[in-house]
XYZ file of N, CA and C in Angstrom:
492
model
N 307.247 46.975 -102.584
C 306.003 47.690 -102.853
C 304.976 46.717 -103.435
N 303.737 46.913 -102.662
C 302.674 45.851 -103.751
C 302.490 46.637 -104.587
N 301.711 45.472 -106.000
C 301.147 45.869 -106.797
C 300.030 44.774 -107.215
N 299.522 45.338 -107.970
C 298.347 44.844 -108.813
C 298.201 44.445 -109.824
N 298.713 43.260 -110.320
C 299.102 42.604 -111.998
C 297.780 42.640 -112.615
N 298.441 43.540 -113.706
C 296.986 43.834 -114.921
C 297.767 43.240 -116.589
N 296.852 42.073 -116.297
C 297.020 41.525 -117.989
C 296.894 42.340 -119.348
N 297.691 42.501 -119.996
C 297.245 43.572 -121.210
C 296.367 42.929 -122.133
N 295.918 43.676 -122.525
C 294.791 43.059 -123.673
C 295.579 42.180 -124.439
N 295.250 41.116 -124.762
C 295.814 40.403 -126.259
C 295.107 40.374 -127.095
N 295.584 40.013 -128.866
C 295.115 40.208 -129.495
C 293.727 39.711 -129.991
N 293.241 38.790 -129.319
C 291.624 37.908 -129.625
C 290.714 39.177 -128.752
N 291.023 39.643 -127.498
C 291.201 40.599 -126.697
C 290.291 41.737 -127.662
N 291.391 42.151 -128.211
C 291.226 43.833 -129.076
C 290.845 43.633 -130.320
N 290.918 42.709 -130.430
C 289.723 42.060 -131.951
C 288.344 42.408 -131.997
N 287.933 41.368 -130.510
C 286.621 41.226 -130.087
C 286.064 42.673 -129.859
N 286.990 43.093 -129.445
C 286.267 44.839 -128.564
C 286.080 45.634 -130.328
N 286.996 45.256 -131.244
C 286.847 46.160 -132.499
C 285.481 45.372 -133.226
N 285.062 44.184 -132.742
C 284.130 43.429 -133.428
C 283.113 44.099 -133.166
N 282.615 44.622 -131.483
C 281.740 44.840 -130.570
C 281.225 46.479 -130.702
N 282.414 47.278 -131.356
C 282.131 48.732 -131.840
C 280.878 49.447 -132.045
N 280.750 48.434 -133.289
C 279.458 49.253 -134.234
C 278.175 48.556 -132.769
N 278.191 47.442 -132.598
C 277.058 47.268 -131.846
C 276.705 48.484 -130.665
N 277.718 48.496 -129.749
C 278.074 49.308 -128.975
C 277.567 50.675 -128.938
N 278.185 51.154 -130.437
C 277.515 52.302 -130.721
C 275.560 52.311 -131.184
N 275.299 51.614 -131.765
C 274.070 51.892 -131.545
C 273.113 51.419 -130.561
N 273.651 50.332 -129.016
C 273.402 50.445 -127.964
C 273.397 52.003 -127.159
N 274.688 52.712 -127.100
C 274.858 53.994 -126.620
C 273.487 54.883 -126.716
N 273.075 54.184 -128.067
C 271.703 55.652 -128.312
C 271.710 56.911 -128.333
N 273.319 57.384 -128.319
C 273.575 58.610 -128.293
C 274.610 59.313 -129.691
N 274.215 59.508 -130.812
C 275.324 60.053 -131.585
C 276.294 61.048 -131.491
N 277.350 60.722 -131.285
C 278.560 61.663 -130.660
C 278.530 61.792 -129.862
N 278.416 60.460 -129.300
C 279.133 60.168 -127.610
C 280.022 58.792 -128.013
N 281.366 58.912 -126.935
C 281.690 57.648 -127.060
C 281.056 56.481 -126.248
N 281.133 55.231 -127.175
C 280.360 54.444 -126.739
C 281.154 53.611 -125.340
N 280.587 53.052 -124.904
C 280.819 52.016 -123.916
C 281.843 51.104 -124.609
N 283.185 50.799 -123.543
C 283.871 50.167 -124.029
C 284.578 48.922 -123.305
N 283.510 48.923 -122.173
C 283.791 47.550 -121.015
C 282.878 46.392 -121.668
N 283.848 45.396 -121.448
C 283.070 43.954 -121.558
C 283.783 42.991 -121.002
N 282.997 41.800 -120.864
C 283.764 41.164 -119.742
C 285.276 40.674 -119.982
N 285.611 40.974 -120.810
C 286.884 39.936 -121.158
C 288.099 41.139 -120.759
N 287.535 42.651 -120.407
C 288.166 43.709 -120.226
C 289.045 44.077 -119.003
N 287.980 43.440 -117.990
C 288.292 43.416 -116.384
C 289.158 42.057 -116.007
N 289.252 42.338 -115.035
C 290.080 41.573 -114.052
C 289.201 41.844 -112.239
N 288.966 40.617 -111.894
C 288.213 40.374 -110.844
C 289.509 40.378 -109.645
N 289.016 41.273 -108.545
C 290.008 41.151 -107.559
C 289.601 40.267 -106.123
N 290.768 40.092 -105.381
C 290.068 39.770 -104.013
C 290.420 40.964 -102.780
N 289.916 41.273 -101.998
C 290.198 41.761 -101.192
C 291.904 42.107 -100.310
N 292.244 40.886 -100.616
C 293.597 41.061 -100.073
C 294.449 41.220 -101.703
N 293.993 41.738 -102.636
C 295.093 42.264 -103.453
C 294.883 43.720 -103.301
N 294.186 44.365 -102.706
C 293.886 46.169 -102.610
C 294.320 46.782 -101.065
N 295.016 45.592 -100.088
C 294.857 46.432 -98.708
C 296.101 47.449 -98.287
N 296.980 46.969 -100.083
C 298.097 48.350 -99.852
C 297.897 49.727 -100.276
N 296.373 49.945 -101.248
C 295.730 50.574 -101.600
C 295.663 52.379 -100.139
N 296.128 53.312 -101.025
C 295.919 54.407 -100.147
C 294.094 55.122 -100.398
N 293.208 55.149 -99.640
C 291.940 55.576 -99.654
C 292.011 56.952 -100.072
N 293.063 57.496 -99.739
C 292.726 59.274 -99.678
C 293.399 59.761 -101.491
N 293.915 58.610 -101.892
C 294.199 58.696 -103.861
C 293.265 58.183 -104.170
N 291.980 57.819 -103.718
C 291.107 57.331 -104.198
C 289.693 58.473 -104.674
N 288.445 58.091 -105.382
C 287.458 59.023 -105.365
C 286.412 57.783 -104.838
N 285.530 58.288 -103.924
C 284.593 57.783 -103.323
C 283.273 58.139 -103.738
N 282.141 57.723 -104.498
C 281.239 58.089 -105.218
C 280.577 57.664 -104.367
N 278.601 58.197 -104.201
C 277.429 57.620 -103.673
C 276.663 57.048 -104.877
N 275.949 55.918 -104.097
C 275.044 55.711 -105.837
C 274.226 56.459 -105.796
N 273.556 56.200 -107.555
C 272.603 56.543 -108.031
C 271.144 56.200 -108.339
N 269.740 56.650 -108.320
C 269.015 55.806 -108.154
C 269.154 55.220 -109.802
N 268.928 54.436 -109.581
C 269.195 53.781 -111.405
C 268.848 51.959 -110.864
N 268.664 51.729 -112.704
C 268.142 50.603 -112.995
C 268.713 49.220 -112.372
N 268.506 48.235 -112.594
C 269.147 47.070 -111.909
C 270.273 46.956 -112.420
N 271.309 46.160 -111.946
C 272.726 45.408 -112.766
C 272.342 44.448 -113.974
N 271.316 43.582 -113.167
C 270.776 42.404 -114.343
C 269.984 42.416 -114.519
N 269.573 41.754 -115.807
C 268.273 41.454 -116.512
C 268.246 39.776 -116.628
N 267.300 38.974 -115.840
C 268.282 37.547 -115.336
C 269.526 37.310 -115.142
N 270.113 36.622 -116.788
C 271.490 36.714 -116.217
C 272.490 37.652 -117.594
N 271.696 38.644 -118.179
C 271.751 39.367 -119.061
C 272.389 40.678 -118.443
N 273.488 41.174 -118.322
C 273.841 42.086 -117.642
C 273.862 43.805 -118.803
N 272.754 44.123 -118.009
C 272.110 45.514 -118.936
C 272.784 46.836 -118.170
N 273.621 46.796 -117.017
C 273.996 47.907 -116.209
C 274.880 48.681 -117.368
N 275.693 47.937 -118.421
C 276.718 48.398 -119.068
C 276.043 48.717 -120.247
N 274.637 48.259 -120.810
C 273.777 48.753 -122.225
C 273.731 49.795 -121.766
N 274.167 50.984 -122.170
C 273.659 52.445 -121.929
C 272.345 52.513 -121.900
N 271.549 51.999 -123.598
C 270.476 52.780 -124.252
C 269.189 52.142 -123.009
N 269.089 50.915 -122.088
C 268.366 50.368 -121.162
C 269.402 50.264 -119.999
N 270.733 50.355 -119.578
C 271.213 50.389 -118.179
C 271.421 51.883 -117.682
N 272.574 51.654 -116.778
C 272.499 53.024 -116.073
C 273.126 53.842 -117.022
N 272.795 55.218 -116.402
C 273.093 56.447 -116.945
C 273.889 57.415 -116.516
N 273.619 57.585 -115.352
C 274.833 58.592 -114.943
C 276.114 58.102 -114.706
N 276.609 58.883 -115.091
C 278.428 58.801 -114.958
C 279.465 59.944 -113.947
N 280.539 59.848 -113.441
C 281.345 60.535 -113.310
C 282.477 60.465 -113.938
N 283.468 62.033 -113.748
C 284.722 61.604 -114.952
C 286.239 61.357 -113.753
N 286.809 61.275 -113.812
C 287.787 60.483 -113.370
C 289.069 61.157 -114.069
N 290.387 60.786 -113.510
C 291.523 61.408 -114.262
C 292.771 61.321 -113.112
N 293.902 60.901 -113.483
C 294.880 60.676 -112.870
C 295.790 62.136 -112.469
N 295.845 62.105 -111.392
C 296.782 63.295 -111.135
C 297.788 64.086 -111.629
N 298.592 62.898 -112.154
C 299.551 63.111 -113.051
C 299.013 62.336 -114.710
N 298.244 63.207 -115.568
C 297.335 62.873 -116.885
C 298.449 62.041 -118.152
N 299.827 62.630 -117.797
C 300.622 62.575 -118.829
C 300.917 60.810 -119.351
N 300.775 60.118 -117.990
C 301.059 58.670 -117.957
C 300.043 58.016 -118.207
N 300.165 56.562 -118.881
C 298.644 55.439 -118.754
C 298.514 54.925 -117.685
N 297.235 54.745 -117.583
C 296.656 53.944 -116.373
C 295.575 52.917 -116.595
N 295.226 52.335 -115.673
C 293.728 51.474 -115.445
C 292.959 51.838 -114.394
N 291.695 51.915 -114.590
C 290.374 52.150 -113.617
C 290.374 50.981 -112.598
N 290.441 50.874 -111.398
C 289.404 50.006 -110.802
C 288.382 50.261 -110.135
N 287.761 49.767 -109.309
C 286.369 49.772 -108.632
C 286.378 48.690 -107.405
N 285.704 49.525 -106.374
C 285.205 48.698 -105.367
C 284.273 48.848 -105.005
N 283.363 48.052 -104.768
C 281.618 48.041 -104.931
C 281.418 47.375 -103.355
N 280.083 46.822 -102.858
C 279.725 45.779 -102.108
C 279.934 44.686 -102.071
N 279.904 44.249 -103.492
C 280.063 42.492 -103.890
C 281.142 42.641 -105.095
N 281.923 43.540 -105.726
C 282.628 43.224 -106.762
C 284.323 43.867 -106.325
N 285.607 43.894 -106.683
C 286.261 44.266 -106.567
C 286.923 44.531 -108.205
N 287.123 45.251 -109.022
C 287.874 45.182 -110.115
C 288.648 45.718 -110.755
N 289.529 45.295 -111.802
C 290.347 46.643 -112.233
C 289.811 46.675 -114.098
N 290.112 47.499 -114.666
C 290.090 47.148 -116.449
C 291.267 47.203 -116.814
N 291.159 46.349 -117.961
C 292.965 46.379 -118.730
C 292.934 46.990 -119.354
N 291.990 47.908 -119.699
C 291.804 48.862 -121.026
C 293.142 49.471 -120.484
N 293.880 50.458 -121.333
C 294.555 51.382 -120.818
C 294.031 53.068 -121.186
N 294.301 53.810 -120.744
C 293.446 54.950 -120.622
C 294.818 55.985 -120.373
N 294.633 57.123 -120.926
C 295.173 58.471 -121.016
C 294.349 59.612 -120.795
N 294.779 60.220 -119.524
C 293.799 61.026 -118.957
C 292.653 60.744 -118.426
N 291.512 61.805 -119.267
C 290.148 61.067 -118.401
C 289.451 60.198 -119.130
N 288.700 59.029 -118.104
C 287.775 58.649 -118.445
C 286.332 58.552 -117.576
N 285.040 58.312 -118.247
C 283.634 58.308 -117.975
C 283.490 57.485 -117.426
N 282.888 56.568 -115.697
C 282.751 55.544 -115.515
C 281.218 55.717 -114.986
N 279.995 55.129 -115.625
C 278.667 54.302 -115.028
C 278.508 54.514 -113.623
N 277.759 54.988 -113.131
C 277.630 54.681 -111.501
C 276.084 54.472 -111.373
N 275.919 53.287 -110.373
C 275.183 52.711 -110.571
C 274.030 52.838 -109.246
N 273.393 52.158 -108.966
C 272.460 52.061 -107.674
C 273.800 51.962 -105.981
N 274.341 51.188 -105.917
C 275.476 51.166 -105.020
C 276.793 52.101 -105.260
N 277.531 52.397 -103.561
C 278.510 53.446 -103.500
C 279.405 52.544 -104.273
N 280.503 53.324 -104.421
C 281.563 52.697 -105.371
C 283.043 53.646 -105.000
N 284.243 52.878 -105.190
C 285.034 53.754 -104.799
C 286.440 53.008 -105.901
N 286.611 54.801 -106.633
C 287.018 54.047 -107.886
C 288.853 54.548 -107.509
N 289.713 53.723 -107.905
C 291.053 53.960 -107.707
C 291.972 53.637 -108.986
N 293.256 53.952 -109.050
C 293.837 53.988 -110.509
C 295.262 53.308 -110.550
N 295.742 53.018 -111.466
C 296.858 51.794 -111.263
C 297.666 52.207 -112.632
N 298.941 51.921 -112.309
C 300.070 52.496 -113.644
C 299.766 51.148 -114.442
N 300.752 51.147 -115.602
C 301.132 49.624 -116.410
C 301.852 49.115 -115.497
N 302.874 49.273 -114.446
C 302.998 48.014 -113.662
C 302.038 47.562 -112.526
N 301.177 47.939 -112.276
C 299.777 47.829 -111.378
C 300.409 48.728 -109.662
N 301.075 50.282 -109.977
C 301.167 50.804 -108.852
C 300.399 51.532 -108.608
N 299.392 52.146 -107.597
C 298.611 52.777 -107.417
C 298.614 54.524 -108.025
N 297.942 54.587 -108.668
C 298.325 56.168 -108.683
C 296.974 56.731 -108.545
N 297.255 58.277 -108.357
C 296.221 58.865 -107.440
C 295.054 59.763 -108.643
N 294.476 59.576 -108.294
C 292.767 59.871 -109.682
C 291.806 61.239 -108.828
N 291.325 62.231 -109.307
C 290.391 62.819 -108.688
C 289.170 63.149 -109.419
N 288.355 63.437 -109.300
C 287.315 63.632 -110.216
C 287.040 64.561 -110.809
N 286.768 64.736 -111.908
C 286.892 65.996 -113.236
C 285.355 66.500 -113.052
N 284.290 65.718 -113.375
C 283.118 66.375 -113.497
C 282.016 64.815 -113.294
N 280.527 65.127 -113.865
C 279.736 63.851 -113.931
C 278.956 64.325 -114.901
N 277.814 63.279 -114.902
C 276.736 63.930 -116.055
C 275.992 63.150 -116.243
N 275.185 62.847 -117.669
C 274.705 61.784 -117.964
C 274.382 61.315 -119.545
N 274.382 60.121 -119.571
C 274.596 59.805 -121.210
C 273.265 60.753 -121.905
N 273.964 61.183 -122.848
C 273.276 62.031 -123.921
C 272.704 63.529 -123.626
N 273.732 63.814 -122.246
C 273.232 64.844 -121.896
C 273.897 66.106 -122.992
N 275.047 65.532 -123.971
C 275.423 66.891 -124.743
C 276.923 67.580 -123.971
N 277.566 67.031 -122.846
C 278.080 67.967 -122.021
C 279.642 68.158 -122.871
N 280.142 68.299 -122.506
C 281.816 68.904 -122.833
C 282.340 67.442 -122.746
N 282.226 66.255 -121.710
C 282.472 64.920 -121.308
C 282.307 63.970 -122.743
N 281.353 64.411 -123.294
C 280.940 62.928 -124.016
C 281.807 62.514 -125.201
N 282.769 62.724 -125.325
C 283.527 62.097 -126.627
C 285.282 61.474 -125.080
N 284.812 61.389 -123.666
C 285.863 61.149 -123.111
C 285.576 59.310 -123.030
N 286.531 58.761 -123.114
C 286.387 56.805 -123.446
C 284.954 56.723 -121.726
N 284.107 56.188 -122.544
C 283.702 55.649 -121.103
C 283.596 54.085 -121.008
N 283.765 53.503 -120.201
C 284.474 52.011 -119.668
C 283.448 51.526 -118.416
């Protein structure tokens, strides 16, 4: 069976992300929402031939949104809530009881996060389609469908779910 090797966070890892919190949160611009919790040291960049055992139909297939750019030169603002994008959808593994990881397949990016996640989480959707798929702790595919969407600070039932 393929799989998809996902590095676990280490500890410089989950330091940095506890360093990045408070900023985070008052990027969000939203009180009592959770904040954004992707940064680069989070993901894992794929290539094409690590996803072609990937089943499409366990997957959720999103359209974009009209929304702001990815970058600001080489300042990447897609993930600042309070100036990047805004709308989100929620996401959630079929079977909720187990951990998983998010990935994404875009036009130009392929990725997964090492965060690990229980149940649902909030993911950004941006100007481009995206098609987001889900992976156990040993990187086996498991199957995700979509819970709901929304948008930051809209107040909804969603906003205290991790968004990444």
């Amino acid at each position: 069976m393929d799989t998809i090797r996902i590095v676990p966070l280490g500890p410089v890892a989950e330091a940095a992300d506890r360093l990045m919190a408070p900023l985070m949160v008052l990027l969000s611009g939203h009180v009592g929402e959770s904040p954004q919790r992707t940064h680069r040291w989070n993901n894992t960049k794929l290539r094409s031939s690590d996803i072609t055992h990937l089943d499409p139909f366990v997957m959720v297939h999103e359209k974009g949104r009209q929304s702001r750019a990815r970058w600001w030169g080489k300042l990447p603002v897609f993930h600042m809530p309070v100036v990047g994008w805004k709308d989100y959808i929620v996401l959630r593994p079929v079977a909720p009881e187990y951990p998983w990881h998010v990935g994404w397949i875009t036009d130009d990016v392929i990725g997964v996060s090492r965060i690990e996640v229980r149940g649902q989480v909030r993911l950004l959707i941006g100007p481009g389609d995206v098609t987001f798929f889900g992976v156990d702790h040993a990187g086996a595919q498991v199957a995700v469908v979509k819970d709901g969407e929304g948008r930051l600070g809209d107040g909804s039932r969603f906003r205290t779910v991790p968004l990444l």
